[in-house]
Short mmCIF file of N, CA and C in Angstrom, two decimals:
data_model
loop_
_atom_site.label_atom_id
_atom_site.label_comp_id
_atom_site.label_asym_id
_atom_site.label_seq_id
_atom_site.Cartn_x
_atom_site.Cartn_y
_atom_site.Cartn_z
N GLN A 1330 0.09 -16.92 -8.98
CA GLN A 1330 -0.13 -16.34 -7.66
C GLN A 1330 1.09 -15.51 -7.29
N VAL A 1331 0.85 -14.31 -6.80
CA VAL A 1331 1.95 -13.41 -6.48
C VAL A 1331 2.24 -13.45 -4.98
N GLN A 1332 3.51 -13.38 -4.64
CA GLN A 1332 3.94 -13.27 -3.24
C GLN A 1332 4.44 -11.85 -3.00
N LEU A 1333 4.11 -11.31 -1.82
CA LEU A 1333 4.44 -9.93 -1.49
C LEU A 1333 5.24 -9.88 -0.20
N VAL A 1334 6.33 -9.12 -0.22
CA VAL A 1334 7.18 -8.98 0.96
C VAL A 1334 7.43 -7.50 1.20
N GLU A 1335 6.98 -7.01 2.36
CA GLU A 1335 7.17 -5.62 2.72
C GLU A 1335 8.47 -5.43 3.48
N SER A 1336 9.00 -4.22 3.38
CA SER A 1336 10.19 -3.84 4.15
C SER A 1336 10.18 -2.33 4.34
N GLY A 1337 11.06 -1.87 5.22
CA GLY A 1337 11.21 -0.43 5.41
C GLY A 1337 10.56 0.14 6.65
N GLY A 1338 9.83 -0.68 7.38
CA GLY A 1338 9.21 -0.20 8.60
C GLY A 1338 10.26 0.04 9.68
N GLY A 1339 9.82 0.65 10.79
CA GLY A 1339 10.73 0.90 11.88
C GLY A 1339 10.18 1.91 12.85
N LEU A 1340 11.07 2.42 13.70
CA LEU A 1340 10.72 3.42 14.71
C LEU A 1340 11.20 4.78 14.24
N VAL A 1341 10.30 5.76 14.28
CA VAL A 1341 10.65 7.11 13.84
C VAL A 1341 9.97 8.11 14.77
N GLN A 1342 10.57 9.27 14.90
CA GLN A 1342 9.98 10.32 15.73
C GLN A 1342 8.89 11.08 14.98
N THR A 1343 8.03 11.73 15.73
CA THR A 1343 7.00 12.57 15.12
C THR A 1343 7.63 13.58 14.17
N GLY A 1344 7.03 13.67 13.00
CA GLY A 1344 7.55 14.57 11.97
C GLY A 1344 8.53 13.91 11.02
N GLY A 1345 8.93 12.71 11.33
CA GLY A 1345 9.88 11.99 10.50
C GLY A 1345 9.25 11.33 9.29
N SER A 1346 10.08 10.61 8.54
CA SER A 1346 9.64 9.97 7.31
C SER A 1346 10.15 8.54 7.24
N LEU A 1347 9.42 7.74 6.49
CA LEU A 1347 9.84 6.38 6.18
C LEU A 1347 9.43 6.08 4.75
N ARG A 1348 10.18 5.19 4.13
CA ARG A 1348 9.80 4.71 2.80
C ARG A 1348 9.62 3.21 2.89
N LEU A 1349 8.39 2.78 2.70
CA LEU A 1349 8.08 1.36 2.71
C LEU A 1349 8.19 0.81 1.30
N SER A 1350 8.65 -0.42 1.19
CA SER A 1350 8.75 -1.09 -0.09
C SER A 1350 8.00 -2.41 -0.02
N CYS A 1351 7.50 -2.84 -1.14
CA CYS A 1351 6.83 -4.13 -1.24
C CYS A 1351 7.31 -4.79 -2.53
N ALA A 1352 8.05 -5.86 -2.38
CA ALA A 1352 8.58 -6.59 -3.52
C ALA A 1352 7.65 -7.75 -3.86
N ALA A 1353 7.31 -7.86 -5.13
CA ALA A 1353 6.42 -8.92 -5.60
C ALA A 1353 7.19 -9.95 -6.40
N SER A 1354 6.74 -11.20 -6.29
CA SER A 1354 7.35 -12.28 -7.06
C SER A 1354 6.28 -13.31 -7.38
N GLY A 1355 6.53 -14.10 -8.41
CA GLY A 1355 5.64 -15.20 -8.73
C GLY A 1355 4.47 -14.85 -9.60
N GLY A 1356 4.44 -13.64 -10.12
CA GLY A 1356 3.34 -13.26 -10.99
C GLY A 1356 3.77 -12.14 -11.90
N ILE A 1357 2.87 -11.72 -12.77
CA ILE A 1357 3.15 -10.61 -13.67
C ILE A 1357 2.73 -9.33 -12.94
N PHE A 1358 3.69 -8.69 -12.31
CA PHE A 1358 3.41 -7.57 -11.42
C PHE A 1358 2.61 -6.47 -12.11
N ALA A 1359 2.91 -6.20 -13.36
CA ALA A 1359 2.33 -5.07 -14.07
C ALA A 1359 0.82 -5.17 -14.27
N ILE A 1360 0.22 -6.32 -14.06
CA ILE A 1360 -1.23 -6.44 -14.26
C ILE A 1360 -2.01 -6.24 -12.97
N TYR A 1361 -1.30 -6.09 -11.85
CA TYR A 1361 -1.97 -5.99 -10.57
C TYR A 1361 -2.20 -4.53 -10.16
N THR A 1362 -3.39 -4.27 -9.67
CA THR A 1362 -3.66 -3.03 -8.95
C THR A 1362 -3.12 -3.23 -7.54
N MET A 1363 -2.38 -2.25 -7.03
CA MET A 1363 -1.69 -2.42 -5.74
C MET A 1363 -2.23 -1.45 -4.70
N GLY A 1364 -2.10 -1.86 -3.45
CA GLY A 1364 -2.56 -0.98 -2.38
C GLY A 1364 -1.75 -1.17 -1.11
N TRP A 1365 -1.81 -0.16 -0.28
CA TRP A 1365 -1.25 -0.23 1.08
C TRP A 1365 -2.40 -0.05 2.07
N PHE A 1366 -2.45 -0.95 3.03
CA PHE A 1366 -3.40 -0.87 4.12
C PHE A 1366 -2.62 -0.80 5.43
N ARG A 1367 -3.31 -0.44 6.49
CA ARG A 1367 -2.64 -0.41 7.78
C ARG A 1367 -3.61 -0.80 8.89
N GLN A 1368 -3.06 -1.37 9.94
CA GLN A 1368 -3.87 -1.78 11.08
C GLN A 1368 -3.19 -1.33 12.37
N ALA A 1369 -3.84 -0.40 13.05
CA ALA A 1369 -3.34 0.09 14.33
C ALA A 1369 -3.80 -0.84 15.45
N PRO A 1370 -3.10 -0.83 16.57
CA PRO A 1370 -3.49 -1.70 17.70
C PRO A 1370 -4.94 -1.47 18.11
N GLY A 1371 -5.69 -2.57 18.19
CA GLY A 1371 -7.07 -2.49 18.63
C GLY A 1371 -8.04 -1.95 17.60
N LYS A 1372 -7.58 -1.75 16.39
CA LYS A 1372 -8.45 -1.20 15.34
C LYS A 1372 -8.50 -2.14 14.14
N GLU A 1373 -9.50 -1.92 13.30
CA GLU A 1373 -9.62 -2.72 12.09
C GLU A 1373 -8.61 -2.23 11.05
N ARG A 1374 -8.29 -3.11 10.14
CA ARG A 1374 -7.39 -2.74 9.05
C ARG A 1374 -8.10 -1.72 8.15
N GLU A 1375 -7.35 -0.72 7.70
CA GLU A 1375 -7.94 0.34 6.89
C GLU A 1375 -7.07 0.63 5.67
N PHE A 1376 -7.72 1.11 4.63
CA PHE A 1376 -7.04 1.50 3.41
C PHE A 1376 -6.20 2.75 3.65
N ALA A 1377 -4.99 2.77 3.08
CA ALA A 1377 -4.15 3.97 3.15
C ALA A 1377 -3.94 4.58 1.76
N ALA A 1378 -3.54 3.75 0.79
CA ALA A 1378 -3.25 4.28 -0.54
C ALA A 1378 -3.35 3.18 -1.57
N GLY A 1379 -3.70 3.55 -2.79
CA GLY A 1379 -3.79 2.59 -3.88
C GLY A 1379 -3.25 3.17 -5.17
N ILE A 1380 -2.84 2.28 -6.09
CA ILE A 1380 -2.27 2.73 -7.35
C ILE A 1380 -2.69 1.75 -8.44
N GLY A 1381 -3.04 2.28 -9.59
CA GLY A 1381 -3.43 1.44 -10.70
C GLY A 1381 -2.26 0.68 -11.28
N SER A 1382 -2.56 -0.26 -12.16
CA SER A 1382 -1.53 -1.17 -12.65
C SER A 1382 -0.44 -0.46 -13.45
N ASN A 1383 -0.77 0.63 -14.13
CA ASN A 1383 0.25 1.35 -14.90
C ASN A 1383 0.84 2.53 -14.14
N GLY A 1384 0.41 2.74 -12.92
CA GLY A 1384 0.97 3.79 -12.08
C GLY A 1384 0.46 5.19 -12.32
N ALA A 1385 -0.43 5.34 -13.27
CA ALA A 1385 -0.87 6.69 -13.64
C ALA A 1385 -1.87 7.29 -12.64
N ARG A 1386 -2.62 6.44 -12.00
CA ARG A 1386 -3.67 6.93 -11.09
C ARG A 1386 -3.43 6.42 -9.69
N THR A 1387 -3.65 7.31 -8.70
CA THR A 1387 -3.48 6.96 -7.31
C THR A 1387 -4.70 7.40 -6.50
N LEU A 1388 -4.83 6.83 -5.32
CA LEU A 1388 -5.96 7.12 -4.45
C LEU A 1388 -5.45 7.07 -3.02
N TYR A 1389 -5.92 8.02 -2.18
CA TYR A 1389 -5.45 8.08 -0.80
C TYR A 1389 -6.62 8.19 0.17
N ALA A 1390 -6.42 7.65 1.35
CA ALA A 1390 -7.35 7.91 2.44
C ALA A 1390 -7.16 9.37 2.88
N ASP A 1391 -8.22 9.96 3.36
CA ASP A 1391 -8.14 11.35 3.80
C ASP A 1391 -7.08 11.54 4.89
N SER A 1392 -6.91 10.52 5.71
CA SER A 1392 -6.00 10.63 6.85
C SER A 1392 -4.52 10.73 6.43
N VAL A 1393 -4.20 10.32 5.20
CA VAL A 1393 -2.81 10.34 4.76
C VAL A 1393 -2.59 11.26 3.57
N LYS A 1394 -3.65 11.79 3.00
CA LYS A 1394 -3.54 12.61 1.80
C LYS A 1394 -2.66 13.82 2.07
N GLY A 1395 -1.73 14.07 1.15
CA GLY A 1395 -0.81 15.19 1.31
C GLY A 1395 0.45 14.85 2.08
N ARG A 1396 0.46 13.70 2.75
CA ARG A 1396 1.63 13.28 3.52
C ARG A 1396 2.27 12.01 2.97
N PHE A 1397 1.46 11.13 2.42
CA PHE A 1397 1.93 9.85 1.89
C PHE A 1397 1.88 9.89 0.36
N THR A 1398 2.81 9.17 -0.25
CA THR A 1398 2.84 9.04 -1.71
C THR A 1398 3.08 7.59 -2.08
N ILE A 1399 2.17 7.04 -2.86
CA ILE A 1399 2.35 5.68 -3.36
C ILE A 1399 2.90 5.75 -4.78
N SER A 1400 3.80 4.84 -5.09
CA SER A 1400 4.38 4.77 -6.43
C SER A 1400 4.75 3.32 -6.71
N ARG A 1401 5.04 3.04 -7.96
CA ARG A 1401 5.44 1.67 -8.32
C ARG A 1401 6.46 1.71 -9.43
N ASP A 1402 7.28 0.67 -9.46
CA ASP A 1402 8.26 0.48 -10.52
C ASP A 1402 8.01 -0.91 -11.08
N ASN A 1403 7.31 -0.99 -12.19
CA ASN A 1403 6.96 -2.29 -12.74
C ASN A 1403 8.18 -3.06 -13.23
N ALA A 1404 9.24 -2.37 -13.58
CA ALA A 1404 10.46 -3.05 -14.01
C ALA A 1404 11.13 -3.75 -12.83
N LYS A 1405 10.91 -3.24 -11.62
CA LYS A 1405 11.51 -3.83 -10.42
C LYS A 1405 10.50 -4.63 -9.61
N ASN A 1406 9.26 -4.74 -10.11
CA ASN A 1406 8.22 -5.50 -9.41
C ASN A 1406 8.03 -5.01 -7.97
N THR A 1407 8.04 -3.71 -7.80
CA THR A 1407 8.00 -3.15 -6.46
C THR A 1407 7.03 -1.96 -6.39
N VAL A 1408 6.32 -1.89 -5.27
CA VAL A 1408 5.48 -0.73 -4.98
C VAL A 1408 6.02 -0.10 -3.71
N TYR A 1409 5.92 1.24 -3.65
CA TYR A 1409 6.49 1.99 -2.54
C TYR A 1409 5.41 2.83 -1.85
N LEU A 1410 5.67 3.14 -0.60
CA LEU A 1410 4.85 4.11 0.11
C LEU A 1410 5.79 5.05 0.85
N GLN A 1411 5.88 6.28 0.36
CA GLN A 1411 6.67 7.31 1.02
C GLN A 1411 5.77 8.00 2.04
N ALA A 1412 6.13 7.88 3.31
CA ALA A 1412 5.32 8.42 4.39
C ALA A 1412 6.07 9.56 5.06
N ASN A 1413 5.55 10.77 4.96
CA ASN A 1413 6.18 11.95 5.53
C ASN A 1413 5.31 12.54 6.64
N SER A 1414 5.90 13.43 7.41
CA SER A 1414 5.19 14.13 8.49
C SER A 1414 4.42 13.15 9.38
N LEU A 1415 5.10 12.12 9.77
CA LEU A 1415 4.45 11.05 10.55
C LEU A 1415 4.07 11.52 11.94
N THR A 1416 2.98 11.00 12.43
CA THR A 1416 2.48 11.28 13.78
C THR A 1416 2.23 9.95 14.49
N PRO A 1417 2.09 9.97 15.80
CA PRO A 1417 1.79 8.71 16.52
C PRO A 1417 0.53 8.01 16.00
N GLU A 1418 -0.39 8.76 15.42
CA GLU A 1418 -1.61 8.15 14.88
C GLU A 1418 -1.32 7.29 13.65
N ASP A 1419 -0.14 7.42 13.08
CA ASP A 1419 0.25 6.59 11.94
C ASP A 1419 0.86 5.26 12.38
N THR A 1420 1.05 5.07 13.66
CA THR A 1420 1.59 3.81 14.17
C THR A 1420 0.66 2.66 13.83
N ALA A 1421 1.19 1.66 13.15
CA ALA A 1421 0.38 0.54 12.68
C ALA A 1421 1.27 -0.49 12.01
N VAL A 1422 0.70 -1.64 11.75
CA VAL A 1422 1.32 -2.59 10.83
C VAL A 1422 0.82 -2.24 9.43
N TYR A 1423 1.75 -2.06 8.52
CA TYR A 1423 1.41 -1.67 7.15
C TYR A 1423 1.50 -2.89 6.25
N TYR A 1424 0.43 -3.12 5.50
CA TYR A 1424 0.33 -4.27 4.62
C TYR A 1424 0.26 -3.83 3.16
N CYS A 1425 0.98 -4.56 2.34
CA CYS A 1425 0.90 -4.40 0.90
C CYS A 1425 -0.10 -5.43 0.37
N ALA A 1426 -0.86 -5.05 -0.64
CA ALA A 1426 -1.85 -5.97 -1.20
C ALA A 1426 -1.93 -5.82 -2.71
N ALA A 1427 -2.29 -6.91 -3.38
CA ALA A 1427 -2.41 -6.92 -4.84
C ALA A 1427 -3.80 -7.37 -5.25
N ALA A 1428 -4.36 -6.66 -6.19
CA ALA A 1428 -5.69 -7.00 -6.70
C ALA A 1428 -5.59 -7.37 -8.17
N LEU A 1429 -6.10 -8.54 -8.51
CA LEU A 1429 -6.14 -8.96 -9.92
C LEU A 1429 -7.53 -8.65 -10.44
N ARG A 1430 -7.63 -7.58 -11.20
CA ARG A 1430 -8.93 -7.08 -11.62
C ARG A 1430 -9.12 -7.25 -13.12
N ASN A 1431 -10.35 -7.08 -13.53
CA ASN A 1431 -10.70 -7.11 -14.95
C ASN A 1431 -9.82 -6.12 -15.71
N LEU A 1432 -9.46 -6.49 -16.91
CA LEU A 1432 -8.58 -5.69 -17.75
C LEU A 1432 -9.03 -4.23 -17.83
N TYR A 1433 -10.32 -4.00 -17.89
CA TYR A 1433 -10.84 -2.65 -18.10
C TYR A 1433 -10.78 -1.80 -16.83
N PHE A 1434 -10.50 -2.41 -15.68
CA PHE A 1434 -10.52 -1.68 -14.42
C PHE A 1434 -9.17 -1.64 -13.72
N ARG A 1435 -8.19 -2.38 -14.23
CA ARG A 1435 -6.96 -2.54 -13.44
C ARG A 1435 -6.12 -1.29 -13.36
N ASP A 1436 -6.36 -0.30 -14.27
CA ASP A 1436 -5.62 0.95 -14.18
C ASP A 1436 -6.18 1.90 -13.12
N ALA A 1437 -7.33 1.54 -12.56
CA ALA A 1437 -7.95 2.38 -11.53
C ALA A 1437 -7.59 1.86 -10.15
N PRO A 1438 -7.12 2.70 -9.25
CA PRO A 1438 -6.85 2.24 -7.88
C PRO A 1438 -8.15 1.91 -7.17
N VAL A 1439 -8.07 1.06 -6.16
CA VAL A 1439 -9.27 0.64 -5.46
C VAL A 1439 -8.98 0.61 -3.97
N LYS A 1440 -9.97 0.99 -3.17
CA LYS A 1440 -9.78 1.06 -1.72
C LYS A 1440 -10.55 -0.01 -0.95
N VAL A 1441 -11.33 -0.82 -1.66
CA VAL A 1441 -12.13 -1.85 -1.00
C VAL A 1441 -11.25 -3.06 -0.72
N GLU A 1442 -11.16 -3.43 0.54
CA GLU A 1442 -10.27 -4.52 0.94
C GLU A 1442 -10.61 -5.83 0.26
N ASP A 1443 -11.90 -6.09 0.05
CA ASP A 1443 -12.31 -7.36 -0.54
C ASP A 1443 -11.88 -7.50 -2.00
N GLU A 1444 -11.49 -6.41 -2.63
CA GLU A 1444 -11.03 -6.46 -4.01
C GLU A 1444 -9.63 -7.05 -4.13
N TYR A 1445 -8.91 -7.09 -3.01
CA TYR A 1445 -7.51 -7.51 -3.04
C TYR A 1445 -7.40 -9.02 -2.79
N ASN A 1446 -6.60 -9.66 -3.62
CA ASN A 1446 -6.50 -11.12 -3.60
C ASN A 1446 -5.29 -11.63 -2.82
N PHE A 1447 -4.23 -10.85 -2.78
CA PHE A 1447 -2.98 -11.30 -2.18
C PHE A 1447 -2.46 -10.24 -1.21
N TRP A 1448 -1.87 -10.75 -0.12
CA TRP A 1448 -1.41 -9.85 0.94
C TRP A 1448 -0.01 -10.22 1.40
N GLY A 1449 0.75 -9.20 1.80
CA GLY A 1449 2.03 -9.45 2.43
C GLY A 1449 1.86 -9.71 3.91
N GLN A 1450 2.98 -9.92 4.58
CA GLN A 1450 2.94 -10.26 6.00
C GLN A 1450 2.91 -9.03 6.89
N GLY A 1451 3.19 -7.87 6.32
CA GLY A 1451 3.13 -6.62 7.07
C GLY A 1451 4.48 -6.18 7.60
N THR A 1452 4.61 -4.87 7.78
CA THR A 1452 5.81 -4.29 8.37
C THR A 1452 5.37 -3.25 9.41
N GLN A 1453 6.01 -3.27 10.56
CA GLN A 1453 5.59 -2.41 11.67
C GLN A 1453 6.18 -1.01 11.51
N VAL A 1454 5.31 -0.02 11.67
CA VAL A 1454 5.74 1.38 11.72
C VAL A 1454 5.31 1.93 13.07
N THR A 1455 6.28 2.43 13.80
CA THR A 1455 6.01 3.01 15.12
C THR A 1455 6.52 4.45 15.14
N VAL A 1456 5.63 5.37 15.48
CA VAL A 1456 5.98 6.79 15.53
C VAL A 1456 5.92 7.24 16.99
N SER A 1457 7.03 7.69 17.49
CA SER A 1457 7.10 8.13 18.88
C SER A 1457 6.82 9.62 18.98
N SER A 1458 6.23 10.01 20.11
CA SER A 1458 5.88 11.42 20.31
C SER A 1458 7.02 12.19 20.97
#
């Protein structure tokens, strides 16, 4: 079972950037498909970005495409989310998640929340106008 700890959230002005990190422990990180989700106040949690187990393939929600970049370093057991050109609409708690998928599918990113088995505690991102 893998444990996930997010960091890097904070308060930033509109147009600013943040780099979120998610450190994994307790499992073989390289076999997990990873994702970032976010939950804004009063809204349901939504998919933001996903990355396959080997890092070659990524997937983004339309709302963040072109502004956010997901990456991973399997040697450091860490997945990142570089968030640029932030707006107040990006204000949310950002969650890291890990999906343990069939060997034949784990290189493909996935956006379905139910596919993810393990979740971090979240990190708050607040964008001021």
